[in-house]
GROMACS .gro file of C-alpha atoms in nm:
model
  230
    1MET     CA    1  -6.070  -7.751  20.308
    2GLN     CA    2  -5.761  -7.826  20.555
    3HIS     CA    3  -5.478  -8.023  20.413
    4THR     CA    4  -5.256  -8.240  20.614
    5VAL     CA    5  -4.830  -8.264  20.608
    6LEU     CA    6  -4.609  -8.501  20.693
    7ILE     CA    7  -4.224  -8.331  20.771
    8VAL     CA    8  -3.994  -8.578  20.713
    9ASP     CA    9  -3.677  -8.453  20.847
   10ASP     CA   10  -3.377  -8.513  21.104
   11ASP     CA   11  -3.274  -8.182  21.229
   12LYS     CA   12  -3.532  -8.017  21.384
   13LYS     CA   13  -3.500  -7.666  21.316
   14ILE     CA   14  -3.578  -7.756  20.981
   15VAL     CA   15  -3.868  -7.933  21.092
   16ASN     CA   16  -4.009  -7.631  21.295
   17LEU     CA   17  -3.931  -7.372  21.087
   18LEU     CA   18  -4.139  -7.516  20.799
   19GLU     CA   19  -4.399  -7.627  21.021
   20ALA     CA   20  -4.492  -7.312  21.069
   21TYR     CA   21  -4.425  -7.179  20.723
   22PHE     CA   22  -4.762  -7.454  20.667
   23GLN     CA   23  -4.990  -7.350  20.991
   24LEU     CA   24  -5.005  -6.978  20.822
   25GLU     CA   25  -5.130  -7.124  20.512
   26ASN     CA   26  -5.380  -7.346  20.765
   27PHE     CA   27  -5.187  -7.723  20.719
   28ILE     CA   28  -5.290  -7.948  20.938
   29THR     CA   29  -4.885  -8.063  21.008
   30SER     CA   30  -4.694  -8.345  21.135
   31ALA     CA   31  -4.356  -8.386  21.193
   32SER     CA   32  -4.172  -8.734  21.134
   33TYR     CA   33  -3.707  -8.733  21.210
   34ASP     CA   34  -3.697  -9.127  21.075
   35GLY     CA   35  -3.752  -9.317  20.752
   36GLN     CA   36  -3.877  -9.607  20.986
   37GLU     CA   37  -4.148  -9.336  21.213
   38ALA     CA   38  -4.256  -9.182  20.871
   39LEU     CA   39  -4.282  -9.535  20.691
   40LEU     CA   40  -4.556  -9.616  20.948
   41TRP     CA   41  -4.686  -9.281  21.019
   42ILE     CA   42  -4.785  -9.268  20.650
   43ARG     CA   43  -4.922  -9.619  20.682
   44GLU     CA   44  -5.192  -9.488  20.911
   45LYS     CA   45  -5.285  -9.196  20.910
   46HIS     CA   46  -5.274  -9.104  20.522
   47PRO     CA   47  -5.094  -8.726  20.495
   48ASP     CA   48  -5.238  -8.526  20.191
   49ILE     CA   49  -4.853  -8.492  20.124
   50VAL     CA   50  -4.557  -8.562  20.184
   51ILE     CA   51  -4.255  -8.284  20.277
   52LEU     CA   52  -3.931  -8.599  20.247
   53ASP     CA   53  -3.567  -8.557  20.363
   54LEU     CA   54  -3.280  -8.741  20.075
   55MET     CA   55  -3.017  -8.820  20.440
   56LEU     CA   56  -3.209  -8.989  20.673
   57PRO     CA   57  -3.130  -9.177  20.936
   58GLN     CA   58  -3.149  -9.574  20.869
   59ILE     CA   59  -3.347  -9.553  20.640
   60SER     CA   60  -3.269  -9.318  20.316
   61GLY     CA   61  -3.491  -9.057  20.171
   62LEU     CA   62  -3.490  -9.266  19.854
   63GLU     CA   63  -3.569  -9.586  19.992
   64ILE     CA   64  -3.917  -9.416  20.174
   65CYS     CA   65  -3.945  -9.260  19.832
   66ARG     CA   66  -3.928  -9.598  19.681
   67GLN     CA   67  -4.134  -9.761  20.019
   68ILE     CA   68  -4.434  -9.503  19.987
   69ARG     CA   69  -4.419  -9.511  19.587
   70MET     CA   70  -4.549  -9.952  19.632
   71GLU     CA   71  -4.832  -9.856  19.830
   72SER     CA   72  -4.935  -9.508  19.751
   73ASN     CA   73  -4.961  -9.183  19.480
   74VAL     CA   74  -4.959  -8.910  19.791
   75PRO     CA   75  -4.720  -8.616  19.661
   76ILE     CA   76  -4.377  -8.627  19.737
   77ILE     CA   77  -4.183  -8.261  19.741
   78MET     CA   78  -3.773  -8.443  19.786
   79LEU     CA   79  -3.578  -8.235  20.008
   80THR     CA   80  -3.169  -8.246  19.939
   81ALA     CA   81  -2.871  -8.096  20.071
   82ARG     CA   82  -2.667  -8.210  19.739
   83ASP     CA   83  -2.608  -8.061  19.405
   84GLU     CA   84  -2.571  -8.355  19.217
   85GLU     CA   85  -2.783  -8.349  18.974
   86ALA     CA   86  -2.821  -8.803  18.935
   87ASP     CA   87  -2.996  -8.759  19.298
   88LYS     CA   88  -3.238  -8.536  19.198
   89LEU     CA   89  -3.323  -8.726  18.859
   90ILE     CA   90  -3.354  -9.013  19.090
   91GLY     CA   91  -3.528  -8.955  19.288
   92LEU     CA   92  -3.810  -8.826  19.020
   93GLU     CA   93  -3.761  -9.194  18.830
   94ILE     CA   94  -3.899  -9.344  19.224
   95GLY     CA   95  -4.157  -9.088  19.185
   96ALA     CA   96  -4.083  -8.813  19.395
   97ASP     CA   97  -4.313  -8.492  19.270
   98ASP     CA   98  -4.025  -8.255  19.286
   99TYR     CA   99  -3.764  -8.150  19.469
  100VAL     CA  100  -3.657  -7.837  19.670
  101THR     CA  101  -3.203  -7.799  19.708
  102LYS     CA  102  -3.129  -7.657  20.044
  103PRO     CA  103  -3.086  -7.356  20.196
  104PHE     CA  104  -3.395  -7.328  20.096
  105SER     CA  105  -3.721  -7.071  20.131
  106PRO     CA  106  -3.991  -7.273  20.364
  107ARG     CA  107  -4.246  -7.006  20.131
  108GLU     CA  108  -4.178  -7.183  19.852
  109VAL     CA  109  -4.177  -7.514  19.973
  110VAL     CA  110  -4.518  -7.446  20.074
  111THR     CA  111  -4.603  -7.252  19.774
  112ARG     CA  112  -4.507  -7.516  19.606
  113ALA     CA  113  -4.742  -7.756  19.803
  114LYS     CA  114  -5.011  -7.621  19.777
  115VAL     CA  115  -4.984  -7.603  19.342
  116ILE     CA  116  -4.968  -8.009  19.380
  117LEU     CA  117  -5.203  -7.974  19.613
  118ARG     CA  118  -5.421  -7.739  19.375
  119ARG     CA  119  -5.327  -7.946  19.053
  120SER     CA  120  -5.463  -8.292  19.205
  121LYS     CA  121  -5.765  -8.185  19.280
  122ASN     CA  122  -5.839  -8.007  19.107
  123VAL     CA  123  -6.118  -8.115  18.755
  124SER     CA  124  -5.972  -8.012  18.431
  125ASN     CA  125  -6.170  -7.863  18.144
  126ALA     CA  126  -6.068  -8.023  17.927
  127ASP     CA  127  -6.356  -8.346  17.856
  128GLU     CA  128  -6.343  -8.495  18.129
  129LEU     CA  129  -6.304  -8.874  17.943
  130ILE     CA  130  -5.977  -8.864  17.692
  131ARG     CA  131  -5.914  -9.223  17.454
  132VAL     CA  132  -5.571  -9.259  17.358
  133GLY     CA  133  -5.545  -9.586  17.201
  134ASN     CA  134  -5.633  -9.829  17.442
  135ILE     CA  135  -5.522  -9.596  17.740
  136SER     CA  136  -5.821  -9.418  17.866
  137ILE     CA  137  -5.818  -9.051  18.115
  138ASP     CA  138  -6.090  -9.027  18.323
  139ILE     CA  139  -6.020  -8.638  18.423
  140ALA     CA  140  -6.272  -8.611  18.761
  141LYS     CA  141  -6.214  -8.988  18.883
  142HIS     CA  142  -5.826  -8.880  18.866
  143ILE     CA  143  -5.774  -9.302  18.709
  144VAL     CA  144  -5.551  -9.347  18.425
  145SER     CA  145  -5.630  -9.725  18.253
  146LYS     CA  146  -5.500  -9.953  18.002
  147GLY     CA  147  -5.774 -10.168  17.883
  148LYS     CA  148  -5.891 -10.356  18.205
  149PHE     CA  149  -5.520 -10.307  18.368
  150THR     CA  150  -5.556  -9.936  18.594
  151ILE     CA  151  -5.194  -9.747  18.548
  152GLU     CA  152  -5.074  -9.590  18.918
  153LEU     CA  153  -4.980  -9.161  18.818
  154THR     CA  154  -4.825  -8.965  19.069
  155PRO     CA  155  -5.065  -8.640  19.016
  156THR     CA  156  -4.736  -8.502  18.835
  157GLU     CA  157  -4.700  -8.766  18.603
  158PHE     CA  158  -5.136  -8.765  18.575
  159LYS     CA  159  -5.114  -8.357  18.444
  160ILE     CA  160  -4.880  -8.397  18.182
  161LEU     CA  161  -5.003  -8.738  18.068
  162GLU     CA  162  -5.395  -8.524  18.019
  163LEU     CA  163  -5.195  -8.205  17.895
  164LEU     CA  164  -5.038  -8.451  17.569
  165ALA     CA  165  -5.378  -8.628  17.575
  166ALA     CA  166  -5.568  -8.285  17.580
  167ASN     CA  167  -5.379  -8.146  17.284
  168PRO     CA  168  -5.319  -8.446  16.998
  169ASN     CA  169  -4.978  -8.386  16.821
  170GLN     CA  170  -4.949  -8.052  16.927
  171VAL     CA  171  -4.564  -8.038  17.049
  172PHE     CA  172  -4.488  -7.963  17.364
  173THR     CA  173  -4.142  -7.775  17.490
  174ARG     CA  174  -3.994  -7.928  17.848
  175LEU     CA  175  -4.045  -7.476  17.967
  176GLN     CA  176  -4.423  -7.505  17.841
  177ILE     CA  177  -4.507  -7.849  17.956
  178VAL     CA  178  -4.384  -7.703  18.356
  179GLU     CA  179  -4.485  -7.399  18.320
  180GLN     CA  180  -4.836  -7.545  18.269
  181VAL     CA  181  -4.830  -7.851  18.541
  182GLN     CA  182  -4.642  -7.697  18.781
  183GLY     CA  183  -4.711  -7.370  18.711
  184TYR     CA  184  -4.376  -7.231  18.743
  185ALA     CA  185  -4.055  -7.314  18.637
  186PHE     CA  186  -3.681  -7.377  18.792
  187ASP     CA  187  -3.327  -7.440  18.774
  188GLY     CA  188  -3.292  -7.829  18.612
  189TYR     CA  189  -3.608  -7.835  18.488
  190GLU     CA  190  -3.573  -7.992  18.150
  191ARG     CA  191  -3.439  -8.345  18.358
  192THR     CA  192  -3.745  -8.284  18.562
  193ILE     CA  193  -3.931  -8.320  18.237
  194ASP     CA  194  -3.726  -8.588  18.088
  195ALA     CA  195  -3.785  -8.805  18.419
  196HIS     CA  196  -4.136  -8.775  18.440
  197ILE     CA  197  -4.149  -8.854  18.077
  198LYS     CA  198  -3.972  -9.152  18.142
  199ASN     CA  199  -4.152  -9.280  18.390
  200LEU     CA  200  -4.484  -9.206  18.227
  201ARG     CA  201  -4.378  -9.446  17.869
  202ARG     CA  202  -4.263  -9.682  18.134
  203LYS     CA  203  -4.591  -9.748  18.298
  204LEU     CA  204  -4.766  -9.688  17.984
  205LYS     CA  205  -4.524  -9.942  17.864
  206ASP     CA  206  -4.414  -9.727  17.593
  207SER     CA  207  -4.075  -9.691  17.453
  208GLN     CA  208  -3.919  -9.406  17.225
  209GLN     CA  209  -3.844  -9.599  16.989
  210GLU     CA  210  -4.157  -9.736  16.878
  211SER     CA  211  -4.297  -9.353  16.905
  212THR     CA  212  -4.696  -9.546  16.971
  213TYR     CA  213  -4.793  -9.280  17.283
  214ILE     CA  214  -4.531  -8.992  17.391
  215GLN     CA  215  -4.303  -8.928  17.094
  216THR     CA  216  -4.043  -8.696  17.146
  217VAL     CA  217  -3.925  -8.388  16.828
  218TYR     CA  218  -3.551  -8.395  16.934
  219GLY     CA  219  -3.476  -8.027  16.956
  220ILE     CA  220  -3.834  -7.870  17.098
  221GLY     CA  221  -3.991  -8.092  17.359
  222TYR     CA  222  -4.222  -8.364  17.332
  223LYS     CA  223  -4.632  -8.452  17.132
  224LEU     CA  224  -4.930  -8.725  17.164
  225ALA     CA  225  -4.928  -8.888  16.815
  226SER     CA  226  -5.307  -8.895  16.698
  227ASP     CA  227  -5.166  -9.250  16.547
  228TYR     CA  228  -5.157  -9.526  16.780
  229ASN     CA  229  -4.887  -9.850  16.707
  230VAL     CA  230  -5.063 -10.048  16.955
   0.00000   0.00000   0.00000
C-alpha cells in the first residue's frame, strides 16, 4: 500500500531532499512552501501524514498544526530549527505526533513517518474493545468514546492510551512508553511523553489531582488505575 505524504517547508532544498528519500520508500509525495497552501492541500487531498516545518511564511507551523487538529487527526511530524524545548512542547501539546530538530537525517524522518503510520493502521493483538470506567477503546476501529461522545485522539495519544488501558495498574516509565509507542527513544523523550499525557488528560477530562484515569507515579512514570472515580 502506497502512502501519501505532504512536506511543508519554505526551503526547497529540504523539500527536494525529503521527497527523494520518501519516494525511495514508495511514498507518493507532494510539497507546499507556505501555510495557506498547505491547509488547502490537506483539506482537498487528505494526505496520510504531514511533515511540517515550524518556521513558515504567512502562517507559522504551530498555527497550521493547530488548524489541522481542528479538522483532522492526520499524523504530523514537526521540523524545527529551534533548540528551545518550549517550542517542541507547544507543538506536541497542540497535536503534533513527533518532532525532528534541524539539521536532521532525512532517513530518520522517513523512518519516524513509517513508524507512526504503522502504529496508526495496525490492529493490536489486545482485546478489540477495552473499557476503562465509562471510556471505551475500540482497537480495531481506532475509536475512543466516553459515554455517547467520541474523543478525537492523535495516533500517538491513542497508542499511549491503548498501552496503559491494556495493562491496568502496571506502571510504565517514560522510556518504556516511548519505546512501546514510538519504537525508538530520542533526546527529550521524557518531556515528549509528559506532553502527550497532558493532552490525554485534557481530552478525557481527567486531572492529575483527581487521579481518575491516568495516574502519575512520582519518580517512575504513569499507570492507568483499575479503580476509577467517575
